[in-house]
């Protein structure tokens, strides 16, 4: 007989996301405040991180390298999750302002005016999101290449965070970099929440599946105890589904089999422990469900491309932080 499913609140289900984001070194900042008079045309280069843009006034067309175009209106917030090159314009025939080097050494917000001063203005904020623990980069990878959030009745949080980031960027003060990074984390979490709320069943991989009344609790069990020898029958029974129904539902909603997900979860946990603790590799192997260090090391190498010892040494050597450029902003004609 199947055990009755225990329904959990949405807040409880979000604990999985909280756990993952807590272990991701999220960072980022505001980069530019653009004031744009029609006709105008901006070109932004490819970057190894997500870029976000908030159109606070006016309208614009966003064009991506593969040809997709998106019409943006006042209040739209867009994330280019893969950092691919893109352009914004009011008239594509206008001479483009090329942002050749988007990194900036100063935490102060760069102000750039472009286009006619006599024509209607558009204003836009540009910033970035960075993730410095690559094994958790899947949080960004699950997002669509372009995530567009339209204004809603409850979007006051967005303007409030961005206004605070702008004021923080106005003057250089002690702790400014940390403050901007923390504000960016809050911004990222709120963007994720808005995206999750818009998902239909089967969208968003494991993040979207968190809200499913059967798969959400199963994911929580896996995250809480990745070392357990989970089987389809065990998990299905715990969440009120038969083995076959649970297997099909998990794969459809998460986008991969339960067994594959458990392995990835174990490898992510092991990588986190290697980076943040001095525990022996054999102990870490046991903590993520492997009886021998040899079996664990073989699978870890296959998954991460390095042995556990080498992975630990390399992450300790660079401090575990993603490296970003520190060059001055450069605008080319």
Short mmCIF file of C-alpha atoms in Angstrom, two decimals:
data_model
loop_
_atom_site.label_atom_id
_atom_site.label_comp_id
_atom_site.label_asym_id
_atom_site.label_seq_id
_atom_site.Cartn_x
_atom_site.Cartn_y
_atom_site.Cartn_z
CA UNK A 1 0.00 0.00 0.00
CA UNK A 2 1.27 3.44 -0.90
CA UNK A 3 1.97 5.86 1.92
CA UNK A 4 -0.17 9.02 1.79
CA UNK A 5 1.72 12.01 0.43
CA UNK A 6 2.50 14.75 2.91
CA UNK A 7 1.72 18.09 1.28
CA UNK A 8 4.26 20.77 2.10
CA UNK A 9 4.00 24.50 1.75
CA UNK A 10 5.63 26.37 -1.11
CA UNK A 11 8.04 27.88 1.41
CA UNK A 12 9.14 24.40 2.49
CA UNK A 13 9.68 23.37 -1.09
CA UNK A 14 11.78 26.45 -1.67
CA UNK A 15 14.20 25.19 0.99
CA UNK A 16 15.97 23.21 -1.75
CA UNK A 17 16.61 26.38 -3.71
CA UNK A 18 17.74 28.13 -0.53
CA UNK A 19 20.25 25.35 0.14
CA UNK A 20 21.67 25.49 -3.38
CA UNK A 21 21.88 29.28 -3.55
CA UNK A 22 23.47 29.40 -0.11
CA UNK A 23 26.37 27.38 -1.48
CA UNK A 24 26.73 29.33 -4.69
CA UNK A 25 29.01 32.32 -4.54
CA UNK A 26 26.66 34.66 -6.31
CA UNK A 27 28.01 38.04 -7.14
CA UNK A 28 27.58 40.88 -9.53
CA UNK A 29 26.96 44.59 -9.65
CA UNK A 30 25.50 47.41 -11.69
CA UNK A 31 27.78 48.41 -14.55
CA UNK A 32 26.16 51.20 -16.54
CA UNK A 33 23.36 53.72 -16.50
CA UNK A 34 22.51 54.57 -20.10
CA UNK A 35 20.63 57.68 -21.20
CA UNK A 36 19.62 57.14 -24.81
CA UNK A 37 18.11 59.69 -27.21
CA UNK A 38 16.47 58.44 -30.43
CA UNK A 39 18.04 57.36 -32.75
CA UNK A 40 20.44 55.20 -30.75
CA UNK A 41 22.16 51.83 -31.09
CA UNK A 42 24.22 49.92 -28.45
CA UNK A 43 26.40 46.86 -29.02
CA UNK A 44 27.47 44.70 -26.07
CA UNK A 45 30.12 41.96 -26.36
CA UNK A 46 29.96 38.32 -25.26
CA UNK A 47 30.81 37.85 -21.59
CA UNK A 48 31.41 34.73 -19.44
CA UNK A 49 28.58 35.64 -17.09
CA UNK A 50 24.91 36.63 -17.19
CA UNK A 51 24.07 40.23 -18.03
CA UNK A 52 20.85 41.94 -16.99
CA UNK A 53 19.19 45.10 -18.24
CA UNK A 54 16.34 47.15 -16.81
CA UNK A 55 14.55 49.55 -19.14
CA UNK A 56 13.36 52.18 -16.70
CA UNK A 57 12.03 54.55 -19.34
CA UNK A 58 11.10 54.44 -23.02
CA UNK A 59 11.26 51.50 -25.42
CA UNK A 60 13.94 49.45 -27.18
CA UNK A 61 14.52 46.47 -29.42
CA UNK A 62 16.83 43.73 -28.14
CA UNK A 63 18.52 41.72 -30.90
CA UNK A 64 20.54 38.57 -30.28
CA UNK A 65 23.31 37.07 -32.36
CA UNK A 66 21.16 34.24 -33.76
CA UNK A 67 18.62 36.75 -35.07
CA UNK A 68 15.95 36.76 -32.36
CA UNK A 69 14.46 40.17 -31.63
CA UNK A 70 12.46 41.21 -28.57
CA UNK A 71 10.47 44.41 -28.25
CA UNK A 72 10.96 45.94 -24.80
CA UNK A 73 8.83 48.58 -23.14
CA UNK A 74 9.15 50.62 -19.96
CA UNK A 75 9.61 48.48 -16.85
CA UNK A 76 10.90 45.38 -18.65
CA UNK A 77 13.77 43.46 -17.05
CA UNK A 78 15.78 41.05 -19.19
CA UNK A 79 18.58 38.60 -18.37
CA UNK A 80 21.00 37.35 -21.05
CA UNK A 81 21.86 34.23 -19.08
CA UNK A 82 24.70 32.93 -21.26
CA UNK A 83 26.32 36.32 -21.77
CA UNK A 84 26.05 36.10 -25.56
CA UNK A 85 26.67 39.26 -27.63
CA UNK A 86 23.58 41.38 -28.14
CA UNK A 87 22.45 44.83 -29.23
CA UNK A 88 19.80 47.31 -28.16
CA UNK A 89 18.49 50.00 -30.46
CA UNK A 90 15.71 52.42 -31.28
CA UNK A 91 16.92 52.53 -34.90
CA UNK A 92 19.34 49.86 -36.14
CA UNK A 93 20.55 52.20 -38.87
CA UNK A 94 22.04 54.52 -36.25
CA UNK A 95 25.80 54.45 -35.71
CA UNK A 96 26.38 51.87 -32.95
CA UNK A 97 28.07 52.67 -29.67
CA UNK A 98 30.25 49.61 -29.06
CA UNK A 99 30.96 48.69 -25.47
CA UNK A 100 34.19 46.87 -26.25
CA UNK A 101 35.22 46.16 -22.66
CA UNK A 102 32.38 45.89 -20.18
CA UNK A 103 34.46 45.23 -17.06
CA UNK A 104 35.16 48.17 -14.82
CA UNK A 105 37.62 48.58 -11.98
CA UNK A 106 35.50 51.14 -10.13
CA UNK A 107 32.39 50.01 -8.24
CA UNK A 108 30.79 53.33 -9.11
CA UNK A 109 28.05 53.14 -11.71
CA UNK A 110 29.25 54.26 -15.15
CA UNK A 111 27.01 56.84 -16.82
CA UNK A 112 26.86 56.95 -20.60
CA UNK A 113 24.79 59.25 -22.80
CA UNK A 114 24.24 58.21 -26.41
CA UNK A 115 22.11 59.40 -29.34
CA UNK A 116 20.18 62.61 -29.83
CA UNK A 117 19.55 64.90 -26.90
CA UNK A 118 16.52 66.44 -28.58
CA UNK A 119 14.50 63.26 -29.16
CA UNK A 120 12.53 61.04 -26.72
CA UNK A 121 14.76 59.39 -24.17
CA UNK A 122 15.13 55.81 -23.06
CA UNK A 123 17.02 55.04 -19.87
CA UNK A 124 18.46 51.65 -19.02
CA UNK A 125 20.49 50.04 -16.24
CA UNK A 126 22.97 47.29 -17.08
CA UNK A 127 24.58 44.86 -14.64
CA UNK A 128 25.84 41.31 -14.24
CA UNK A 129 25.28 38.12 -12.28
CA UNK A 130 28.27 35.86 -11.59
CA UNK A 131 28.47 32.34 -10.16
CA UNK A 132 31.87 31.32 -8.81
CA UNK A 133 31.19 27.68 -8.01
CA UNK A 134 30.84 26.13 -11.47
CA UNK A 135 29.22 22.90 -10.26
CA UNK A 136 26.26 24.97 -9.16
CA UNK A 137 26.19 26.92 -12.41
CA UNK A 138 23.23 24.78 -13.45
CA UNK A 139 21.04 27.29 -11.62
CA UNK A 140 21.78 29.73 -14.44
CA UNK A 141 21.88 27.00 -17.08
CA UNK A 142 18.28 26.06 -16.31
CA UNK A 143 17.13 29.56 -17.17
CA UNK A 144 16.18 30.25 -20.79
CA UNK A 145 18.90 31.98 -22.88
CA UNK A 146 16.87 35.16 -22.63
CA UNK A 147 14.63 35.72 -19.61
CA UNK A 148 12.21 38.61 -20.00
CA UNK A 149 10.19 39.74 -16.99
CA UNK A 150 7.32 42.12 -17.67
CA UNK A 151 6.05 44.62 -15.08
CA UNK A 152 3.49 43.21 -12.64
CA UNK A 153 1.51 44.59 -9.73
CA UNK A 154 3.97 43.12 -7.20
CA UNK A 155 7.17 44.24 -8.93
CA UNK A 156 7.92 47.06 -6.48
CA UNK A 157 10.78 44.94 -5.16
CA UNK A 158 12.64 45.29 -8.45
CA UNK A 159 12.71 49.05 -8.53
CA UNK A 160 13.48 49.18 -4.81
CA UNK A 161 16.55 46.94 -5.15
CA UNK A 162 17.80 48.72 -8.26
CA UNK A 163 17.34 52.16 -6.65
CA UNK A 164 19.34 50.97 -3.63
CA UNK A 165 22.06 49.62 -5.94
CA UNK A 166 22.19 52.94 -7.78
CA UNK A 167 22.54 54.91 -4.56
CA UNK A 168 25.20 52.49 -3.32
CA UNK A 169 27.10 52.97 -6.59
CA UNK A 170 26.94 56.75 -6.44
CA UNK A 171 29.75 57.21 -3.91
CA UNK A 172 32.71 55.02 -3.06
CA UNK A 173 32.38 53.96 0.57
CA UNK A 174 33.91 51.23 2.76
CA UNK A 175 32.34 47.85 2.06
CA UNK A 176 30.78 49.04 -1.18
CA UNK A 177 31.76 45.97 -3.18
CA UNK A 178 30.26 43.60 -0.60
CA UNK A 179 27.07 45.66 -0.36
CA UNK A 180 26.57 45.62 -4.13
CA UNK A 181 27.27 41.90 -4.30
CA UNK A 182 24.69 41.17 -1.58
CA UNK A 183 22.11 43.36 -3.27
CA UNK A 184 22.77 41.51 -6.51
CA UNK A 185 22.14 38.21 -4.71
CA UNK A 186 18.76 39.48 -3.53
CA UNK A 187 17.98 40.68 -7.05
CA UNK A 188 18.89 37.26 -8.48
CA UNK A 189 16.69 35.41 -5.98
CA UNK A 190 13.73 37.66 -6.77
CA UNK A 191 14.27 37.14 -10.51
CA UNK A 192 14.27 33.38 -9.92
CA UNK A 193 11.07 33.60 -7.89
CA UNK A 194 9.32 35.54 -10.63
CA UNK A 195 10.50 33.06 -13.26
CA UNK A 196 9.46 30.03 -11.18
CA UNK A 197 5.99 31.52 -10.70
CA UNK A 198 5.60 31.76 -14.49
CA UNK A 199 6.58 28.16 -15.25
CA UNK A 200 4.21 25.53 -16.61
CA UNK A 201 4.55 21.84 -15.59
CA UNK A 202 7.62 20.31 -17.22
CA UNK A 203 9.47 23.61 -17.56
CA UNK A 204 12.54 24.74 -15.64
CA UNK A 205 14.14 21.35 -14.86
CA UNK A 206 14.55 20.61 -11.15
CA UNK A 207 13.79 24.21 -10.21
CA UNK A 208 10.37 24.01 -11.81
CA UNK A 209 9.81 20.52 -10.37
CA UNK A 210 10.23 21.85 -6.81
CA UNK A 211 6.60 22.97 -6.89
CA UNK A 212 5.22 19.59 -7.95
CA UNK A 213 3.34 17.92 -5.04
CA UNK A 214 5.07 14.57 -5.67
CA UNK A 215 8.47 15.38 -7.20
CA UNK A 216 9.10 18.41 -4.95
CA UNK A 217 9.14 16.30 -1.76
CA UNK A 218 11.29 13.68 -3.53
CA UNK A 219 13.86 16.31 -4.48
CA UNK A 220 13.89 17.55 -0.90
CA UNK A 221 14.63 14.00 0.35
CA UNK A 222 17.49 13.62 -2.13
CA UNK A 223 18.99 16.98 -1.18
CA UNK A 224 18.69 16.30 2.53
CA UNK A 225 20.28 12.83 2.32
CA UNK A 226 22.24 12.35 -0.93
CA UNK A 227 24.17 9.48 0.69
CA UNK A 228 21.08 7.29 0.93
CA UNK A 229 20.78 4.39 -1.52
CA UNK A 230 17.63 5.80 -3.04
CA UNK A 231 15.60 3.56 -5.33
CA UNK A 232 12.61 4.41 -7.48
CA UNK A 233 10.42 2.22 -5.30
CA UNK A 234 11.63 3.83 -2.06
CA UNK A 235 11.17 7.40 -3.19
CA UNK A 236 7.92 6.64 -4.97
CA UNK A 237 6.52 5.09 -1.80
CA UNK A 238 7.62 8.08 0.27
CA UNK A 239 5.78 10.56 -1.97
CA UNK A 240 2.69 8.49 -2.76
CA UNK A 241 3.42 7.15 -6.24
CA UNK A 242 4.11 3.70 -7.66
CA UNK A 243 7.57 2.95 -9.07
CA UNK A 244 6.70 3.36 -12.76
CA UNK A 245 4.54 6.43 -12.29
CA UNK A 246 7.19 8.08 -10.10
CA UNK A 247 10.00 7.30 -12.57
CA UNK A 248 8.08 8.72 -15.53
CA UNK A 249 6.96 11.81 -13.64
CA UNK A 250 10.45 12.54 -12.27
CA UNK A 251 12.10 12.25 -15.70
CA UNK A 252 9.42 14.35 -17.40
CA UNK A 253 9.54 17.18 -14.89
CA UNK A 254 13.23 17.23 -13.94
CA UNK A 255 14.57 16.40 -17.40
CA UNK A 256 16.71 13.47 -16.30
CA UNK A 257 16.28 10.18 -14.51
CA UNK A 258 16.15 9.97 -10.73
CA UNK A 259 19.37 7.92 -10.67
CA UNK A 260 21.22 10.49 -12.77
CA UNK A 261 19.96 13.31 -10.57
CA UNK A 262 21.13 11.53 -7.41
CA UNK A 263 24.62 11.13 -8.88
CA UNK A 264 24.80 14.80 -9.84
CA UNK A 265 23.59 15.82 -6.41
CA UNK A 266 26.26 13.64 -4.78
CA UNK A 267 28.99 15.05 -7.00
CA UNK A 268 27.90 18.63 -6.22
CA UNK A 269 27.90 17.88 -2.49
CA UNK A 270 31.32 16.24 -2.72
CA UNK A 271 32.76 19.21 -4.62
CA UNK A 272 31.39 21.57 -1.99
CA UNK A 273 32.94 19.54 0.84
CA UNK A 274 36.29 19.33 -0.94
CA UNK A 275 36.37 23.07 -1.36
CA UNK A 276 35.14 24.09 2.05
CA UNK A 277 36.47 21.45 4.46
CA UNK A 278 39.65 19.57 5.30
CA UNK A 279 37.92 16.23 5.64
CA UNK A 280 39.83 13.24 4.19
CA UNK A 281 38.65 12.12 0.78
CA UNK A 282 37.60 8.73 2.18
CA UNK A 283 35.34 10.49 4.69
CA UNK A 284 33.80 12.65 1.98
CA UNK A 285 33.24 9.55 -0.16
CA UNK A 286 31.31 7.99 2.70
CA UNK A 287 29.30 11.15 3.33
CA UNK A 288 28.01 11.15 -0.25
CA UNK A 289 27.19 7.45 -0.38
CA UNK A 290 30.27 5.55 -1.58
CA UNK A 291 31.84 2.70 0.35
CA UNK A 292 35.34 3.15 -1.05
CA UNK A 293 37.41 6.18 -1.93
CA UNK A 294 38.47 4.47 -5.16
CA UNK A 295 34.90 4.13 -6.46
CA UNK A 296 34.13 7.69 -5.46
CA UNK A 297 37.31 9.10 -7.03
CA UNK A 298 36.65 7.36 -10.34
CA UNK A 299 33.14 8.78 -10.60
CA UNK A 300 34.22 12.23 -9.39
CA UNK A 301 36.94 12.37 -12.06
CA UNK A 302 34.44 11.38 -14.73
CA UNK A 303 32.03 14.05 -13.58
CA UNK A 304 34.36 17.00 -12.84
CA UNK A 305 37.39 16.20 -15.00
CA UNK A 306 39.78 16.09 -12.03
CA UNK A 307 40.57 13.70 -9.22
CA UNK A 308 39.17 14.81 -5.82
CA UNK A 309 42.64 15.75 -4.59
CA UNK A 310 43.47 17.78 -7.66
CA UNK A 311 40.08 19.46 -7.62
CA UNK A 312 40.58 20.48 -3.98
CA UNK A 313 44.06 21.84 -4.68
CA UNK A 314 42.96 23.84 -7.72
CA UNK A 315 39.97 25.37 -5.96
CA UNK A 316 42.03 26.26 -2.91
CA UNK A 317 44.70 27.81 -5.13
CA UNK A 318 42.28 30.31 -6.70
CA UNK A 319 40.28 30.80 -3.52
CA UNK A 320 37.18 29.36 -5.17
CA UNK A 321 36.25 32.69 -6.63
CA UNK A 322 35.43 33.36 -10.24
CA UNK A 323 37.92 35.70 -11.76
CA UNK A 324 36.56 38.80 -13.45
CA UNK A 325 38.36 41.43 -15.41
CA UNK A 326 39.53 44.57 -13.72
CA UNK A 327 40.13 46.74 -16.73
CA UNK A 328 38.58 50.13 -17.21
CA UNK A 329 35.49 50.50 -19.33
CA UNK A 330 36.31 51.08 -22.96
CA UNK A 331 33.87 52.39 -25.52
CA UNK A 332 34.96 52.16 -29.12
CA UNK A 333 33.53 53.92 -32.12
#
